[in-house]
């Protein structure tokens, strides 16, 4: 089978729209009064003046969050290579939780601008959003190690039973056309909102409910350091193994894939099972439509204390039937193995067939899943966006030149909600110069620091600084914008 690499799917998604994702905000920017990028967290937090972002690089964000995996681990897993060996490391396996979540987000605004009109602040943007979430149990990596000759002494192949469950993958990609509005109700209260029309590029949902592997082998005591991954490339080893063992093996799988990508074909092999994804340029198009809103408010409770809150991405996508494919797996009948073949060649063939399935270094092993497209299941489907709740409190010092703040965000991602509490200190001596430093408590177990700088038209920042390949949370934000008119004072309106 051709390797099914998730990054290949994502690369094609990027090419559909130029560059990609959700969570397009930077927490460290929230209390930077001179930065308009904080409006992505709360549409009521208007900047000191209008802006015009440069195309694409005017607002670009990339974020990786994991519950236990390091940055390099994420790259290895997304690569999904059949010859991968990262899981062989004891350091890797010792870092894992029982369930390991991964979220990758990318975003950009192709065009975006904001301006004051009287007491009102208006904004407009056309952007691209991609959101990827995955969940992989520790038992999956333990199984991969066992099939590659690690921990082999603890395995009883005469009665081997391994069950792996609850793997999931979610990909959501869409274009966004948004119009925002904010207004000072009085000297203390500001409200804002954004309405967004959504054009669906694609959505994919894969749920693997069960992978159960069972073997009843005889003659296995005569085999030293059994390594199924060697069989495909070592014919002599395959022959030796076939001569010594007998018995049976079986793999039971329950999985379901729902894909709504126009132009993404689920390619089947000669046996009728999916073995690769293929993008066809002449079939690309809009796969669905949707809508969403952002709502926010800011209230100056005391002269120095300001409270704020918002809810982002309340909305849905409706994916069309003609762009949707559904595949399911019930593979127990097709993945049965009989090592008691009457001829040596027959035994070799059966050994190699089993080894090709279990000896792969792929987390998503489509040879094992044996998924078939079910045309009767194809229908229009609806999905919700990944909404985010934001709550902030800010205290001003030194005539508003220095502020300290606390920000809580709860992002209802899949497969698991991401909560974060961020404390920050902000220097804002001028609208054109803002500096911020932050410390986030929850996602990085108190080991994540962030910085942000606004210097004239340039804005750069991170909530999670890169601290080496074992960093669990990493992100970067860059923006370049041209300043427009300032907010007029009441006497000028």
CSV table of N, CA and C in Angstrom, one decimal, residues 21-165:
chain,number,residue,atom,x,y,z
A,21,UNK,N,-6.7,27.9,9.8
A,21,UNK,CA,-7.0,27.0,11.0
A,21,UNK,C,-7.7,27.8,12.0
A,22,UNK,N,-8.1,27.3,12.8
A,22,UNK,CA,-8.9,27.8,13.9
A,22,UNK,C,-7.9,28.2,15.0
A,23,UNK,N,-8.4,28.7,16.1
A,23,UNK,CA,-7.6,29.2,17.2
A,23,UNK,C,-6.6,30.2,16.6
A,24,UNK,N,-7.1,31.2,15.9
A,24,UNK,CA,-6.3,32.1,15.2
A,24,UNK,C,-5.9,33.3,16.0
A,25,UNK,N,-5.8,33.1,17.3
A,25,UNK,CA,-5.5,34.2,18.2
A,25,UNK,C,-4.2,34.0,19.0
A,26,UNK,N,-3.8,35.0,19.6
A,26,UNK,CA,-2.6,35.0,20.5
A,26,UNK,C,-3.0,35.5,21.9
A,27,UNK,N,-3.0,34.7,22.9
A,27,UNK,CA,-3.4,35.1,24.2
A,27,UNK,C,-2.6,36.2,24.8
A,28,UNK,N,-1.3,36.2,24.5
A,28,UNK,CA,-0.4,37.2,25.0
A,28,UNK,C,-0.7,38.6,24.5
A,29,UNK,N,-1.4,38.7,23.4
A,29,UNK,CA,-1.8,40.0,22.8
A,29,UNK,C,-3.1,40.6,23.5
A,30,UNK,N,-3.7,39.9,24.3
A,30,UNK,CA,-5.1,40.3,24.8
A,30,UNK,C,-5.1,41.6,25.4
A,31,UNK,N,-4.1,42.0,26.2
A,31,UNK,CA,-4.1,43.2,26.9
A,31,UNK,C,-3.2,44.3,26.3
A,32,UNK,N,-2.8,44.0,25.0
A,32,UNK,CA,-1.9,45.0,24.3
A,32,UNK,C,-2.8,46.0,23.6
A,33,UNK,N,-3.1,47.1,24.3
A,33,UNK,CA,-4.1,48.1,23.8
A,33,UNK,C,-3.8,48.6,22.4
A,34,UNK,N,-2.6,48.7,22.0
A,34,UNK,CA,-2.3,49.2,20.7
A,34,UNK,C,-2.3,48.2,19.6
A,35,UNK,N,-2.6,46.9,19.9
A,35,UNK,CA,-2.7,45.8,18.9
A,35,UNK,C,-4.1,45.5,18.5
A,36,UNK,N,-4.4,45.5,17.2
A,36,UNK,CA,-5.7,45.1,16.8
A,36,UNK,C,-5.9,43.6,16.7
A,37,UNK,N,-4.8,42.8,16.8
A,37,UNK,CA,-4.9,41.4,16.8
A,37,UNK,C,-5.7,40.8,18.0
A,38,UNK,N,-5.8,41.6,19.0
A,38,UNK,CA,-6.5,41.1,20.2
A,38,UNK,C,-8.0,41.0,19.9
A,39,UNK,N,-8.5,41.7,18.9
A,39,UNK,CA,-9.9,41.5,18.5
A,39,UNK,C,-10.2,40.1,18.1
A,40,UNK,N,-9.3,39.3,17.7
A,40,UNK,CA,-9.5,37.9,17.4
A,40,UNK,C,-9.9,37.1,18.6
A,41,UNK,N,-9.6,37.6,19.8
A,41,UNK,CA,-10.0,37.0,21.0
A,41,UNK,C,-11.3,37.6,21.6
A,42,UNK,N,-11.5,38.9,21.3
A,42,UNK,CA,-12.7,39.6,21.8
A,42,UNK,C,-13.0,40.7,20.8
A,43,UNK,N,-14.1,40.7,20.1
A,43,UNK,CA,-14.4,41.7,19.1
A,43,UNK,C,-14.8,43.1,19.7
A,44,UNK,N,-14.9,43.1,21.0
A,44,UNK,CA,-15.1,44.4,21.7
A,44,UNK,C,-13.9,45.2,22.0
A,45,UNK,N,-12.7,44.5,21.9
A,45,UNK,CA,-11.4,45.2,22.3
A,45,UNK,C,-10.9,46.0,21.1
A,46,UNK,N,-11.4,47.1,20.9
A,46,UNK,CA,-11.0,47.9,19.7
A,46,UNK,C,-9.6,48.5,19.9
A,47,UNK,N,-8.9,48.7,18.8
A,47,UNK,CA,-7.5,49.3,18.9
A,47,UNK,C,-7.6,50.8,18.9
A,48,UNK,N,-6.4,51.4,19.1
A,48,UNK,CA,-6.4,52.9,19.1
A,48,UNK,C,-6.6,53.5,17.8
A,49,UNK,N,-6.4,52.8,16.7
A,49,UNK,CA,-6.6,53.3,15.4
A,49,UNK,C,-6.9,52.2,14.4
A,50,UNK,N,-7.4,52.5,13.2
A,50,UNK,CA,-7.7,51.5,12.2
A,50,UNK,C,-6.4,50.9,11.6
A,51,UNK,N,-6.6,49.9,10.8
A,51,UNK,CA,-5.5,49.1,10.2
A,51,UNK,C,-5.9,48.5,8.9
A,52,UNK,N,-4.9,48.2,8.1
A,52,UNK,CA,-5.0,47.4,6.9
A,52,UNK,C,-3.9,46.4,6.9
A,53,UNK,N,-4.2,45.1,7.0
A,53,UNK,CA,-3.2,44.1,7.1
A,53,UNK,C,-2.7,43.8,5.7
A,54,UNK,N,-1.4,43.5,5.6
A,54,UNK,CA,-0.9,43.0,4.3
A,54,UNK,C,-1.4,41.6,4.0
A,55,UNK,N,-1.6,41.3,2.7
A,55,UNK,CA,-2.2,40.0,2.4
A,55,UNK,C,-1.3,38.8,2.9
A,56,UNK,N,-2.0,37.8,3.5
A,56,UNK,CA,-1.4,36.6,4.0
A,56,UNK,C,-0.5,36.8,5.2
A,57,UNK,N,0.6,37.6,5.0
A,57,UNK,CA,1.5,37.8,6.2
A,57,UNK,C,1.0,38.8,7.1
A,58,UNK,N,-0.1,39.5,6.8
A,58,UNK,CA,-0.7,40.4,7.7
A,58,UNK,C,-1.2,39.8,9.0
A,59,UNK,N,-1.5,38.5,8.9
A,59,UNK,CA,-2.0,37.8,10.1
A,59,UNK,C,-1.8,36.3,9.9
A,60,UNK,N,-0.8,35.7,10.4
A,60,UNK,CA,-0.5,34.3,10.2
A,60,UNK,C,-0.2,33.7,11.6
A,61,UNK,N,-0.8,32.5,11.9
A,61,UNK,CA,-0.6,31.9,13.1
A,61,UNK,C,-0.5,30.4,13.0
A,62,UNK,N,0.4,29.8,13.7
A,62,UNK,CA,0.5,28.3,13.7
A,62,UNK,C,0.7,27.8,15.1
A,63,UNK,N,0.0,26.8,15.5
A,63,UNK,CA,0.0,26.3,16.9
A,63,UNK,C,0.0,24.8,16.9
A,64,UNK,N,0.8,24.2,17.9
A,64,UNK,CA,0.7,22.8,18.1
A,64,UNK,C,0.5,22.6,19.6
A,65,UNK,N,-0.5,21.9,20.0
A,65,UNK,CA,-0.8,21.5,21.4
A,65,UNK,C,-0.9,20.0,21.6
A,66,UNK,N,-0.2,19.5,22.6
A,66,UNK,CA,-0.3,18.1,22.9
A,66,UNK,C,-0.4,17.9,24.4
A,67,UNK,N,-1.0,16.7,24.8
A,67,UNK,CA,-1.1,16.4,26.2
A,67,UNK,C,0.1,15.8,26.7
A,68,UNK,N,0.9,15.1,25.9
A,68,UNK,CA,2.1,14.4,26.4
A,68,UNK,C,3.3,14.4,25.4
A,69,UNK,N,3.0,14.5,24.2
A,69,UNK,CA,4.0,14.4,23.1
A,69,UNK,C,4.9,15.6,23.0
A,70,UNK,N,6.1,15.4,22.6
A,70,UNK,CA,7.0,16.5,22.3
A,70,UNK,C,6.8,17.0,20.8
A,71,UNK,N,7.3,18.1,20.5
A,71,UNK,CA,7.2,18.7,19.2
A,71,UNK,C,7.7,17.8,18.1
A,72,UNK,N,8.9,17.1,18.3
A,72,UNK,CA,9.4,16.2,17.3
A,72,UNK,C,8.5,14.9,17.2
A,73,UNK,N,8.0,14.5,18.3
A,73,UNK,CA,7.0,13.4,18.3
A,73,UNK,C,5.8,13.7,17.4
A,74,UNK,N,5.3,14.9,17.5
A,74,UNK,CA,4.2,15.3,16.6
A,74,UNK,C,4.5,15.2,15.2
A,75,UNK,N,5.7,15.7,14.8
A,75,UNK,CA,6.2,15.6,13.4
A,75,UNK,C,6.3,14.1,13.0
A,76,UNK,N,6.8,13.3,13.8
A,76,UNK,CA,6.9,11.9,13.4
A,76,UNK,C,5.6,11.2,13.2
A,77,UNK,N,4.6,11.5,14.1
A,77,UNK,CA,3.3,10.9,14.0
A,77,UNK,C,2.6,11.4,12.8
A,78,UNK,N,2.6,12.7,12.6
A,78,UNK,CA,1.9,13.2,11.4
A,78,UNK,C,2.5,12.7,10.1
A,79,UNK,N,3.8,12.5,10.1
A,79,UNK,CA,4.5,11.9,8.9
A,79,UNK,C,3.9,10.5,8.6
A,80,UNK,N,3.5,9.7,9.6
A,80,UNK,CA,2.9,8.5,9.5
A,80,UNK,C,3.6,7.5,8.5
A,81,UNK,N,4.9,7.4,8.6
A,81,UNK,CA,5.7,6.6,7.7
A,81,UNK,C,5.7,5.2,8.1
A,82,UNK,N,5.7,4.3,7.1
A,82,UNK,CA,5.7,2.9,7.4
A,82,UNK,C,7.0,2.4,7.9
A,83,UNK,N,8.1,3.2,7.7
A,83,UNK,CA,9.4,2.8,8.2
A,83,UNK,C,9.8,3.6,9.4
A,84,UNK,N,8.8,4.3,10.0
A,84,UNK,CA,9.1,5.1,11.2
A,84,UNK,C,9.5,4.2,12.4
A,85,UNK,N,10.4,4.7,13.3
A,85,UNK,CA,10.9,3.9,14.4
A,85,UNK,C,11.0,4.7,15.7
A,86,UNK,N,10.4,5.9,15.7
A,86,UNK,CA,10.4,6.8,16.9
A,86,UNK,C,9.8,6.1,18.1
A,87,UNK,N,8.8,5.2,17.9
A,87,UNK,CA,8.1,4.6,19.0
A,87,UNK,C,8.9,3.5,19.6
A,88,UNK,N,10.1,3.2,19.0
A,88,UNK,CA,11.0,2.1,19.6
A,88,UNK,C,11.7,2.7,20.8
A,89,UNK,N,11.8,4.0,21.0
A,89,UNK,CA,12.5,4.6,22.1
A,89,UNK,C,11.8,4.5,23.4
A,90,UNK,N,12.5,4.0,24.4
A,90,UNK,CA,11.9,3.9,25.8
A,90,UNK,C,11.6,5.3,26.3
A,91,UNK,N,12.4,6.3,26.0
A,91,UNK,CA,12.1,7.7,26.4
A,91,UNK,C,10.7,8.2,25.8
A,92,UNK,N,10.4,7.8,24.6
A,92,UNK,CA,9.2,8.2,24.0
A,92,UNK,C,8.0,7.5,24.7
A,93,UNK,N,8.1,6.2,24.9
A,93,UNK,CA,7.0,5.4,25.5
A,93,UNK,C,6.7,5.9,26.9
A,94,UNK,N,7.8,6.3,27.6
A,94,UNK,CA,7.6,6.7,29.0
A,94,UNK,C,7.0,8.1,29.1
A,95,UNK,N,7.0,8.8,28.1
A,95,UNK,CA,6.3,10.2,28.1
A,95,UNK,C,4.8,10.1,27.9
A,96,UNK,N,4.3,8.9,27.4
A,96,UNK,CA,3.0,8.9,27.0
A,96,UNK,C,2.0,8.8,28.2
A,97,UNK,N,0.8,9.4,27.9
A,97,UNK,CA,-0.4,9.1,28.8
A,97,UNK,C,-1.2,8.0,28.3
A,98,UNK,N,-2.2,7.5,29.1
A,98,UNK,CA,-3.0,6.5,28.6
A,98,UNK,C,-3.7,6.8,27.3
A,99,UNK,N,-4.1,8.1,27.2
A,99,UNK,CA,-4.7,8.7,25.9
A,99,UNK,C,-3.9,9.9,25.6
A,100,UNK,N,-3.5,10.1,24.4
A,100,UNK,CA,-2.6,11.2,24.0
A,100,UNK,C,-3.3,12.0,22.9
A,101,UNK,N,-3.6,13.3,23.3
A,101,UNK,CA,-4.3,14.2,22.4
A,101,UNK,C,-3.3,15.1,21.7
A,102,UNK,N,-3.7,15.4,20.5
A,102,UNK,CA,-2.9,16.3,19.6
A,102,UNK,C,-3.8,17.3,18.9
A,103,UNK,N,-3.4,18.6,18.9
A,103,UNK,CA,-4.1,19.6,18.1
A,103,UNK,C,-3.1,20.4,17.3
A,104,UNK,N,-3.4,20.6,16.1
A,104,UNK,CA,-2.6,21.4,15.2
A,104,UNK,C,-3.5,22.4,14.5
A,105,UNK,N,-3.1,23.7,14.6
A,105,UNK,CA,-3.9,24.8,14.0
A,105,UNK,C,-3.1,25.7,13.2
A,106,UNK,N,-3.7,26.1,12.1
A,106,UNK,CA,-3.0,27.1,11.2
A,106,UNK,C,-4.1,28.1,10.7
A,107,UNK,N,-3.7,29.4,10.6
A,107,UNK,CA,-4.6,30.4,10.1
A,107,UNK,C,-3.9,31.5,9.4
A,108,UNK,N,-4.7,32.2,8.5
A,108,UNK,CA,-4.2,33.4,7.9
A,108,UNK,C,-5.4,34.2,7.4
A,109,UNK,N,-5.2,35.5,7.4
A,109,UNK,CA,-6.2,36.4,6.8
A,109,UNK,C,-5.6,36.8,5.4
A,110,UNK,N,-6.3,36.5,4.3
A,110,UNK,CA,-5.9,36.9,3.0
A,110,UNK,C,-6.0,38.4,2.9
A,111,UNK,N,-7.2,38.9,3.3
A,111,UNK,CA,-7.4,40.4,3.4
A,111,UNK,C,-8.1,40.7,4.7
A,112,UNK,N,-7.7,41.8,5.4
A,112,UNK,CA,-8.4,42.2,6.6
A,112,UNK,C,-8.1,43.7,6.8
A,113,UNK,N,-9.1,44.3,7.3
A,113,UNK,CA,-9.0,45.8,7.6
A,113,UNK,C,-10.0,46.2,8.7
A,114,UNK,N,-9.7,47.3,9.4
A,114,UNK,CA,-10.6,47.8,10.4
A,114,UNK,C,-10.5,49.3,10.4
A,115,UNK,N,-11.6,50.0,10.7
A,115,UNK,CA,-11.6,51.5,10.6
A,115,UNK,C,-12.7,52.0,11.5
A,116,UNK,N,-12.5,53.3,12.0
A,116,UNK,CA,-13.5,54.0,12.8
A,116,UNK,C,-14.4,54.8,11.9
A,117,UNK,N,-15.7,54.7,12.2
A,117,UNK,CA,-16.7,55.5,11.6
A,117,UNK,C,-17.6,56.1,12.7
A,118,UNK,N,-17.3,57.4,13.0
A,118,UNK,CA,-18.0,58.0,14.2
A,118,UNK,C,-17.6,57.2,15.4
A,119,UNK,N,-18.6,56.8,16.2
A,119,UNK,CA,-18.4,56.1,17.5
A,119,UNK,C,-18.2,54.6,17.2
A,120,UNK,N,-18.3,54.2,16.0
A,120,UNK,CA,-18.3,52.7,15.7
A,120,UNK,C,-17.0,52.3,15.1
A,121,UNK,N,-16.6,51.1,15.4
A,121,UNK,CA,-15.5,50.5,14.7
A,121,UNK,C,-15.9,49.3,13.9
A,122,UNK,N,-15.6,49.4,12.6
A,122,UNK,CA,-16.0,48.3,11.6
A,122,UNK,C,-14.7,47.5,11.2
A,123,UNK,N,-14.9,46.3,10.9
A,123,UNK,CA,-13.8,45.4,10.4
A,123,UNK,C,-14.3,44.5,9.4
A,124,UNK,N,-13.4,44.0,8.6
A,124,UNK,CA,-13.7,43.1,7.5
A,124,UNK,C,-12.5,42.2,7.3
A,125,UNK,N,-12.8,40.9,7.0
A,125,UNK,CA,-11.7,40.0,6.7
A,125,UNK,C,-12.1,38.8,5.8
A,126,UNK,N,-11.2,38.3,5.1
A,126,UNK,CA,-11.3,37.1,4.3
A,126,UNK,C,-10.2,36.2,4.8
A,127,UNK,N,-10.4,35.1,5.4
A,127,UNK,CA,-9.4,34.2,5.9
A,127,UNK,C,-9.6,32.8,5.7
A,128,UNK,N,-8.5,32.0,6.0
A,128,UNK,CA,-8.5,30.6,5.9
A,128,UNK,C,-8.2,29.9,7.2
A,129,UNK,N,-9.0,28.9,7.6
A,129,UNK,CA,-8.8,28.3,8.9
A,129,UNK,C,-8.7,26.8,8.7
A,130,UNK,N,-7.8,26.2,9.4
A,130,UNK,CA,-7.7,24.7,9.5
A,130,UNK,C,-7.5,24.3,10.9
A,131,UNK,N,-8.1,23.2,11.3
A,131,UNK,CA,-8.1,22.7,12.6
A,131,UNK,C,-8.0,21.2,12.6
A,132,UNK,N,-7.0,20.6,13.3
A,132,UNK,CA,-6.7,19.2,13.2
A,132,UNK,C,-6.6,18.7,14.7
A,133,UNK,N,-7.4,17.7,15.0
A,133,UNK,CA,-7.3,17.1,16.3
A,133,UNK,C,-7.2,15.6,16.2
A,134,UNK,N,-6.4,15.0,17.0
A,134,UNK,CA,-6.2,13.5,17.0
A,134,UNK,C,-6.1,13.0,18.4
A,135,UNK,N,-6.4,11.8,18.6
A,135,UNK,CA,-6.3,11.1,19.9
A,135,UNK,C,-5.8,9.7,19.6
A,136,UNK,N,-4.6,9.3,20.3
A,136,UNK,CA,-4.0,8.0,20.1
A,136,UNK,C,-3.7,7.4,21.4
A,137,UNK,N,-4.2,6.2,21.7
A,137,UNK,CA,-4.0,5.6,23.0
A,137,UNK,C,-2.5,5.0,23.1
A,138,UNK,N,-2.0,5.0,24.3
A,138,UNK,CA,-0.7,4.4,24.5
A,138,UNK,C,-0.6,3.0,24.0
A,139,UNK,N,-1.7,2.3,24.1
A,139,UNK,CA,-1.7,0.8,23.7
A,139,UNK,C,-1.4,0.7,22.2
A,140,UNK,N,-1.6,1.7,21.4
A,140,UNK,CA,-1.3,1.6,20.0
A,140,UNK,C,0.2,1.6,19.8
A,141,UNK,N,0.9,2.5,20.5
A,141,UNK,CA,2.4,2.5,20.4
A,141,UNK,C,3.0,1.3,21.0
A,142,UNK,N,2.4,0.7,22.1
A,142,UNK,CA,2.9,-0.5,22.7
A,142,UNK,C,2.8,-1.6,21.7
A,143,UNK,N,1.7,-1.7,21.0
A,143,UNK,CA,1.4,-2.8,20.0
A,143,UNK,C,2.5,-2.6,18.9
A,144,UNK,N,2.7,-1.4,18.4
A,144,UNK,CA,3.7,-1.2,17.3
A,144,UNK,C,5.1,-1.6,17.8
A,145,UNK,N,5.4,-1.4,19.0
A,145,UNK,CA,6.7,-1.8,19.5
A,145,UNK,C,6.8,-3.4,19.6
A,146,UNK,N,5.8,-4.0,20.0
A,146,UNK,CA,5.8,-5.5,20.1
A,146,UNK,C,5.9,-6.1,18.7
A,147,UNK,N,5.3,-5.5,17.7
A,147,UNK,CA,5.3,-6.0,16.4
A,147,UNK,C,6.7,-5.8,15.7
A,148,UNK,N,7.5,-4.9,16.3
A,148,UNK,CA,8.8,-4.6,15.8
A,148,UNK,C,9.9,-5.1,16.7
A,149,UNK,N,9.6,-6.2,17.5
A,149,UNK,CA,10.6,-6.9,18.2
A,149,UNK,C,11.0,-6.3,19.5
A,150,UNK,N,10.3,-5.3,20.1
A,150,UNK,CA,10.6,-4.7,21.4
A,150,UNK,C,9.7,-5.4,22.4
A,151,UNK,N,10.3,-5.5,23.6
A,151,UNK,CA,9.6,-6.2,24.7
A,151,UNK,C,9.1,-7.6,24.3
A,152,UNK,N,9.9,-8.2,23.5
A,152,UNK,CA,9.5,-9.5,22.9
A,152,UNK,C,9.4,-10.6,23.9
A,153,UNK,N,10.3,-10.5,24.9
A,153,UNK,CA,10.4,-11.6,25.9
A,153,UNK,C,9.1,-11.7,26.8
A,154,UNK,N,8.3,-10.6,26.8
A,154,UNK,CA,7.1,-10.7,27.7
A,154,UNK,C,5.9,-11.1,26.9
A,155,UNK,N,6.0,-11.5,25.6
A,155,UNK,CA,4.9,-11.9,24.8
A,155,UNK,C,4.8,-13.4,24.6
A,156,UNK,N,3.6,-13.8,24.8
A,156,UNK,CA,3.2,-15.3,24.6
A,156,UNK,C,2.5,-15.4,23.3
A,157,UNK,N,3.2,-15.7,22.2
A,157,UNK,CA,2.6,-15.7,20.9
A,157,UNK,C,1.6,-17.0,20.8
A,158,UNK,N,1.8,-17.9,21.7
A,158,UNK,CA,0.8,-19.0,21.6
A,158,UNK,C,-0.6,-18.6,22.0
A,159,UNK,N,-0.7,-17.5,22.7
A,159,UNK,CA,-2.0,-17.0,23.0
A,159,UNK,C,-1.9,-15.5,23.2
A,160,UNK,N,-1.6,-14.8,22.1
A,160,UNK,CA,-1.4,-13.3,22.2
A,160,UNK,C,-2.7,-12.6,21.9
A,161,UNK,N,-3.0,-11.7,22.8
A,161,UNK,CA,-4.2,-10.9,22.7
A,161,UNK,C,-3.9,-9.4,23.0
A,162,UNK,N,-4.1,-8.6,22.0
A,162,UNK,CA,-3.9,-7.2,22.2
A,162,UNK,C,-5.0,-6.4,21.6
A,163,UNK,N,-5.7,-5.5,22.5
A,163,UNK,CA,-6.8,-4.7,22.0
A,163,UNK,C,-6.4,-3.2,22.1
A,164,UNK,N,-6.5,-2.5,21.0
A,164,UNK,CA,-6.3,-1.1,20.9
A,164,UNK,C,-7.6,-0.4,20.6
A,165,UNK,N,-7.9,0.6,21.3
A,165,UNK,CA,-9.2,1.2,21.1
A,165,UNK,C,-9.2,2.7,21.1
